[in-house]
Protein backbone atom coordinates (compact mmCIF):
# COMPACT_ATOMS: atom_id res chain seq x y z
CA UNK A 1 -78.41 -37.65 -24.98
CA UNK A 2 -82.19 -37.80 -24.64
CA UNK A 3 -84.50 -39.01 -27.38
CA UNK A 4 -86.07 -35.53 -27.37
CA UNK A 5 -82.72 -33.90 -28.17
CA UNK A 6 -81.91 -36.40 -30.92
CA UNK A 7 -85.28 -35.93 -32.61
CA UNK A 8 -85.00 -32.15 -32.26
CA UNK A 9 -81.73 -32.33 -34.13
CA UNK A 10 -83.24 -34.47 -36.87
CA UNK A 11 -86.14 -32.05 -37.27
CA UNK A 12 -83.90 -28.99 -37.70
CA UNK A 13 -81.61 -30.91 -40.08
CA UNK A 14 -84.63 -31.95 -42.14
CA UNK A 15 -85.87 -28.35 -42.24
CA UNK A 16 -82.47 -27.16 -43.44
CA UNK A 17 -82.10 -29.94 -46.01
CA UNK A 18 -85.56 -29.21 -47.45
CA UNK A 19 -84.88 -25.44 -47.34
CA UNK A 20 -88.21 -24.82 -45.60
CA UNK A 21 -89.14 -21.16 -45.38
CA UNK A 22 -90.24 -19.32 -42.24
CA UNK A 23 -93.90 -20.10 -41.61
CA UNK A 24 -93.72 -23.69 -42.93
CA UNK A 25 -96.14 -25.97 -41.08
CA UNK A 26 -94.51 -28.98 -39.38
CA UNK A 27 -97.24 -31.60 -38.76
CA UNK A 28 -96.25 -34.09 -36.07
CA UNK A 29 -97.49 -37.10 -38.04
CA UNK A 30 -95.50 -36.11 -41.13
CA UNK A 31 -92.34 -35.78 -39.05
CA UNK A 32 -92.99 -39.06 -37.25
CA UNK A 33 -93.31 -40.80 -40.62
CA UNK A 34 -90.16 -39.20 -42.01
CA UNK A 35 -88.08 -39.94 -38.90
CA UNK A 36 -89.54 -43.43 -38.29
CA UNK A 37 -90.62 -42.76 -34.72
CA UNK A 38 -93.94 -42.41 -32.89
CA UNK A 39 -95.69 -39.07 -32.47
CA UNK A 40 -95.06 -38.83 -28.73
CA UNK A 41 -91.31 -38.04 -28.91
CA UNK A 42 -91.90 -35.83 -31.96
CA UNK A 43 -94.42 -33.73 -30.01
CA UNK A 44 -91.93 -33.39 -27.15
CA UNK A 45 -89.20 -32.30 -29.58
CA UNK A 46 -91.51 -29.76 -31.24
CA UNK A 47 -92.37 -28.27 -27.86
CA UNK A 48 -88.67 -28.02 -26.97
CA UNK A 49 -87.86 -26.31 -30.28
CA UNK A 50 -90.71 -23.86 -29.70
CA UNK A 51 -89.23 -22.98 -26.30
CA UNK A 52 -85.94 -22.19 -28.04
CA UNK A 53 -87.63 -19.93 -30.56
CA UNK A 54 -86.97 -22.20 -33.52
CA UNK A 55 -90.70 -22.86 -33.95
CA UNK A 56 -93.88 -21.02 -33.14
CA UNK A 57 -97.03 -22.74 -31.91
CA UNK A 58 -100.49 -21.69 -33.05
CA UNK A 59 -103.44 -23.01 -31.00
CA UNK A 60 -105.41 -25.73 -32.79
CA UNK A 61 -103.04 -25.52 -35.77
CA UNK A 62 -99.71 -26.87 -34.56
CA UNK A 63 -96.09 -25.82 -35.01
CA UNK A 64 -94.55 -23.58 -37.67
CA UNK A 65 -90.96 -22.72 -38.53
CA UNK A 66 -90.11 -19.36 -36.95
CA UNK A 67 -87.09 -18.57 -39.14
CA UNK A 68 -85.04 -20.03 -41.99
CA UNK A 69 -82.35 -22.40 -40.77
CA UNK A 70 -79.06 -21.05 -42.05
CA UNK A 71 -75.69 -22.64 -41.19
CA UNK A 72 -75.31 -20.15 -38.34
CA UNK A 73 -78.78 -20.82 -36.97
CA UNK A 74 -78.25 -24.57 -37.17
CA UNK A 75 -74.92 -24.32 -35.31
CA UNK A 76 -76.60 -22.26 -32.59
CA UNK A 77 -79.42 -24.78 -32.18
CA UNK A 78 -77.04 -27.74 -32.14
CA UNK A 79 -75.03 -26.02 -29.42
CA UNK A 80 -78.14 -25.55 -27.29
CA UNK A 81 -79.11 -29.19 -27.76
CA UNK A 82 -75.68 -30.32 -26.63
CA UNK A 83 -75.19 -32.79 -29.44
CA UNK A 84 -71.85 -34.39 -30.27
CA UNK A 85 -70.23 -35.86 -33.39
CA UNK A 86 -71.82 -39.28 -32.84
CA UNK A 87 -75.32 -37.75 -32.91
CA UNK A 88 -74.58 -35.91 -36.15
CA UNK A 89 -73.24 -39.07 -37.77
CA UNK A 90 -76.29 -41.10 -36.70
CA UNK A 91 -78.87 -38.56 -37.89
CA UNK A 92 -77.03 -38.11 -41.22
CA UNK A 93 -76.94 -41.88 -41.66
CA UNK A 94 -80.73 -42.07 -41.40
CA UNK A 95 -81.23 -39.15 -43.79
CA UNK A 96 -79.03 -40.87 -46.39
CA UNK A 97 -80.87 -44.17 -45.91
CA UNK A 98 -84.27 -42.52 -46.34
CA UNK A 99 -83.15 -40.52 -49.39
CA UNK A 100 -81.77 -43.67 -51.01
CA UNK A 101 -85.00 -45.60 -50.47
CA UNK A 102 -87.01 -42.66 -51.87
CA UNK A 103 -84.89 -42.69 -55.02
CA UNK A 104 -83.49 -39.22 -54.24
CA UNK A 105 -79.84 -40.26 -54.53
CA UNK A 106 -77.92 -41.49 -57.60
CA UNK A 107 -76.35 -44.94 -57.50
CA UNK A 108 -72.87 -43.47 -57.97
CA UNK A 109 -71.83 -40.49 -55.86
CA UNK A 110 -68.82 -38.47 -54.80
CA UNK A 111 -67.79 -37.53 -51.27
CA UNK A 112 -67.91 -33.86 -52.24
CA UNK A 113 -71.54 -34.18 -53.31
CA UNK A 114 -72.50 -35.93 -50.06
CA UNK A 115 -70.68 -33.41 -47.88
CA UNK A 116 -72.47 -30.54 -49.57
CA UNK A 117 -75.89 -32.19 -49.56
CA UNK A 118 -75.82 -33.16 -45.87
CA UNK A 119 -73.67 -30.37 -44.47
CA UNK A 120 -70.99 -32.68 -43.06
CA UNK A 121 -67.31 -32.24 -42.34
CA UNK A 122 -64.84 -34.65 -43.94
CA UNK A 123 -64.48 -36.53 -40.64
CA UNK A 124 -68.25 -36.80 -40.17
CA UNK A 125 -68.77 -38.07 -43.72
CA UNK A 126 -65.99 -40.64 -43.31
CA UNK A 127 -67.73 -41.95 -40.20
CA UNK A 128 -71.11 -42.14 -41.97
CA UNK A 129 -69.71 -43.85 -45.07
CA UNK A 130 -67.68 -46.22 -42.88
CA UNK A 131 -70.88 -47.36 -41.17
CA UNK A 132 -72.75 -47.69 -44.47
CA UNK A 133 -69.90 -49.66 -46.06
CA UNK A 134 -69.67 -52.00 -43.06
CA UNK A 135 -73.37 -52.81 -43.51
CA UNK A 136 -72.85 -53.65 -47.17
CA UNK A 137 -75.08 -51.13 -48.92
CA UNK A 138 -72.35 -48.91 -50.38
CA UNK A 139 -68.75 -49.42 -51.45
CA UNK A 140 -65.86 -47.33 -52.72
CA UNK A 141 -65.31 -47.51 -56.49
CA UNK A 142 -61.84 -48.26 -57.84
CA UNK A 143 -60.09 -44.94 -58.29
CA UNK A 144 -62.70 -42.35 -57.33
CA UNK A 145 -66.14 -42.07 -55.77
CA UNK A 146 -68.65 -44.46 -54.26
CA UNK A 147 -71.59 -46.55 -55.41
CA UNK A 148 -74.68 -47.82 -53.61
CA UNK A 149 -75.43 -51.51 -53.79
CA UNK A 150 -78.58 -52.55 -55.61
CA UNK A 151 -79.22 -55.15 -52.88
CA UNK A 152 -82.04 -54.64 -50.41
CA UNK A 153 -83.59 -51.52 -51.89
CA UNK A 154 -86.85 -53.20 -52.95
CA UNK A 155 -89.64 -54.73 -50.84
CA UNK A 156 -88.97 -58.21 -52.24
CA UNK A 157 -85.33 -57.96 -51.14
CA UNK A 158 -86.37 -57.78 -47.50
CA UNK A 159 -88.72 -60.75 -47.93
CA UNK A 160 -85.92 -62.73 -49.60
CA UNK A 161 -83.71 -62.11 -46.56
CA UNK A 162 -86.49 -63.49 -44.35
CA UNK A 163 -86.77 -66.60 -46.51
CA UNK A 164 -83.07 -67.23 -45.94
CA UNK A 165 -83.54 -66.76 -42.20
CA UNK A 166 -86.53 -69.12 -42.31
CA UNK A 167 -84.25 -71.86 -43.61
CA UNK A 168 -81.35 -71.07 -41.28
CA UNK A 169 -82.52 -70.06 -37.81
CA UNK A 170 -84.84 -72.96 -36.87
CA UNK A 171 -82.13 -75.42 -37.98
CA UNK A 172 -79.61 -73.74 -35.65
CA UNK A 173 -81.83 -74.53 -32.65
CA UNK A 174 -81.56 -78.26 -33.48
CA UNK A 175 -77.75 -78.40 -33.51
CA UNK A 176 -76.18 -81.03 -31.18
CA UNK A 177 -74.99 -79.44 -27.97
CA UNK A 178 -77.19 -76.36 -28.37
CA UNK A 179 -76.99 -74.28 -25.19
CA UNK A 180 -78.40 -70.83 -24.52
CA UNK A 181 -76.48 -69.32 -21.60
CA UNK A 182 -78.70 -68.42 -18.64
CA UNK A 183 -77.34 -64.86 -18.47
CA UNK A 184 -78.00 -64.28 -22.18
CA UNK A 185 -81.51 -65.71 -21.82
CA UNK A 186 -82.22 -63.41 -18.87
CA UNK A 187 -80.97 -60.35 -20.77
CA UNK A 188 -83.09 -61.20 -23.81
CA UNK A 189 -86.15 -61.65 -21.61
CA UNK A 190 -85.56 -58.32 -19.82
CA UNK A 191 -85.25 -56.50 -23.16
CA UNK A 192 -88.54 -57.91 -24.46
CA UNK A 193 -90.37 -56.96 -21.26
CA UNK A 194 -88.95 -53.42 -21.40
CA UNK A 195 -90.26 -53.06 -24.94
CA UNK A 196 -93.70 -54.29 -23.90
CA UNK A 197 -93.68 -51.74 -21.07
CA UNK A 198 -93.59 -48.87 -23.57
CA UNK A 199 -90.22 -49.09 -25.23
CA UNK A 200 -91.70 -50.10 -28.58
CA UNK A 201 -93.11 -46.64 -29.28
CA UNK A 202 -90.22 -44.62 -27.81
CA UNK A 203 -87.20 -46.56 -29.13
CA UNK A 204 -85.39 -45.21 -32.17
CA UNK A 205 -85.47 -47.25 -35.39
CA UNK A 206 -81.78 -47.97 -34.81
CA UNK A 207 -82.35 -49.32 -31.30
CA UNK A 208 -85.43 -51.31 -32.28
CA UNK A 209 -83.63 -52.97 -35.18
CA UNK A 210 -80.59 -53.76 -33.03
CA UNK A 211 -82.81 -55.32 -30.36
CA UNK A 212 -84.30 -57.73 -32.91
CA UNK A 213 -80.91 -58.52 -34.41
CA UNK A 214 -79.39 -59.18 -31.00
CA UNK A 215 -82.26 -61.50 -30.03
CA UNK A 216 -82.06 -63.67 -33.13
CA UNK A 217 -78.26 -63.70 -33.26
CA UNK A 218 -78.19 -64.79 -29.61
CA UNK A 219 -80.38 -67.78 -30.45
CA UNK A 220 -78.17 -68.78 -33.38
CA UNK A 221 -74.90 -68.20 -31.49
CA UNK A 222 -76.02 -70.72 -28.87
CA UNK A 223 -75.77 -73.42 -31.56
CA UNK A 224 -71.97 -73.13 -31.53
CA UNK A 225 -71.98 -73.67 -35.32
CA UNK A 226 -69.67 -71.07 -36.86
CA UNK A 227 -71.29 -71.39 -40.29
CA UNK A 228 -74.77 -70.63 -38.97
CA UNK A 229 -73.40 -67.72 -36.91
CA UNK A 230 -71.50 -66.16 -39.82
CA UNK A 231 -74.48 -66.46 -42.17
CA UNK A 232 -76.96 -64.82 -39.79
CA UNK A 233 -74.58 -61.95 -39.07
CA UNK A 234 -74.06 -61.30 -42.76
CA UNK A 235 -77.76 -61.24 -43.62
CA UNK A 236 -78.52 -59.00 -40.64
CA UNK A 237 -75.89 -56.46 -41.74
CA UNK A 238 -77.32 -56.01 -45.21
CA UNK A 239 -81.04 -56.14 -44.36
CA UNK A 240 -80.79 -53.18 -41.98
CA UNK A 241 -81.58 -50.58 -44.65
CA UNK A 242 -85.09 -51.79 -45.47
CA UNK A 243 -85.72 -52.97 -41.95
CA UNK A 244 -85.69 -49.36 -40.75
CA UNK A 245 -88.49 -48.37 -43.09
CA UNK A 246 -90.64 -51.33 -42.04
CA UNK A 247 -90.65 -49.86 -38.51
CA UNK A 248 -92.93 -46.96 -39.41
CA UNK A 249 -95.87 -49.09 -38.31
CA UNK A 250 -95.07 -50.61 -34.93
CA UNK A 251 -98.43 -52.12 -34.06
CA UNK A 252 -97.06 -55.60 -34.89
CA UNK A 253 -94.20 -55.39 -32.37
CA UNK A 254 -96.06 -56.27 -29.13
CA UNK A 255 -97.00 -59.63 -30.65
CA UNK A 256 -93.39 -60.11 -31.75
CA UNK A 257 -92.23 -59.51 -28.18
CA UNK A 258 -94.70 -62.02 -26.79
CA UNK A 259 -93.55 -64.60 -29.34
CA UNK A 260 -89.93 -63.94 -28.41
CA UNK A 261 -90.74 -64.52 -24.75
CA UNK A 262 -92.45 -67.81 -25.58
CA UNK A 263 -89.39 -68.91 -27.56
CA UNK A 264 -87.20 -68.17 -24.56
CA UNK A 265 -89.48 -70.20 -22.31
CA UNK A 266 -89.24 -73.21 -24.64
CA UNK A 267 -85.46 -72.98 -24.88
CA UNK A 268 -85.11 -72.60 -21.11
CA UNK A 269 -87.05 -75.85 -20.78
CA UNK A 270 -84.81 -77.41 -23.46
CA UNK A 271 -87.78 -78.10 -25.71
CA UNK A 272 -85.71 -77.27 -28.76
CA UNK A 273 -87.78 -79.14 -31.33
CA UNK A 274 -90.87 -77.18 -30.28
CA UNK A 275 -88.83 -73.99 -30.20
CA UNK A 276 -87.57 -74.59 -33.75
CA UNK A 277 -91.10 -75.18 -35.01
CA UNK A 278 -92.36 -72.07 -33.22
CA UNK A 279 -89.46 -69.97 -34.57
CA UNK A 280 -90.41 -71.01 -38.08
CA UNK A 281 -93.99 -69.88 -37.39
CA UNK A 282 -92.67 -66.62 -35.92
CA UNK A 283 -90.56 -65.76 -38.98
CA UNK A 284 -93.37 -66.77 -41.33
CA UNK A 285 -95.76 -64.52 -39.39
CA UNK A 286 -93.30 -61.63 -39.76
CA UNK A 287 -93.07 -62.20 -43.51
CA UNK A 288 -96.85 -62.06 -43.79
CA UNK A 289 -96.93 -58.83 -41.76
CA UNK A 290 -94.32 -57.24 -44.05
CA UNK A 291 -96.33 -58.28 -47.10
CA UNK A 292 -99.35 -56.44 -45.71
CA UNK A 293 -97.38 -53.21 -45.24
CA UNK A 294 -95.51 -53.44 -48.54
CA UNK A 295 -96.57 -49.89 -49.43
CA UNK A 296 -94.36 -48.58 -46.62
CA UNK A 297 -91.32 -50.13 -48.26
CA UNK A 298 -91.98 -48.42 -51.58
CA UNK A 299 -89.93 -45.32 -52.49
């Protein structure tokens, strides 16, 4: 499925969730902010929806909703976009995450309430809640219902997770017998170069987060220390929620990519002490960047 189709689906789901009336203006920047992507794929999705008659375009004014999005209309649009169950689960996951961070969801909730709010089947909701539970930000209550975790729903929570990583990751690079496999190193390097070639602005929040997680976990896994590896995987699972929101401003990512490439160069040359010191600087730099965009992490 193309990024255009996925974003088109998210736009129509957002319009239905918000019960927007026919004639509602859909500014590209507002949608880009809500969906955590750049304006380029949003503009492409808006143009595609206009071609399908879902939106109308007014010169010098932008796009407007052509008709209310009922269940029937949504099903018709989804059919045209050719989306499958996995796409529905992913888009619903992001809507729940954003609603939770905005304070629009109660801490305790029932499956019936979530199915009704997000228009999901029982199977779709089970898939969404399974993913959320595996990441540690919701759990089933004894007996009936679910509850969201209070962890990692504040800006300071994300910074605390980085302070843990600051203590853990550089130390992993200094483990005896540290070895970063050549194939893993090459794959990491190719990913960073692809992002610098334009992928930063077109990647979904999900893909961008996973790329960062995979990079840092690869470095720690090369230590061979099971305790380091388990700890970094755990913190990465539960920090995902706030990490998505921090991606609304992506101007900092090119520098991150260049720093990642430098780290790989040092490790390839087996200059691990220098690499550990540089990794500490890299994580500290990221913490400072997050502090400067703290307003984005607010509900």
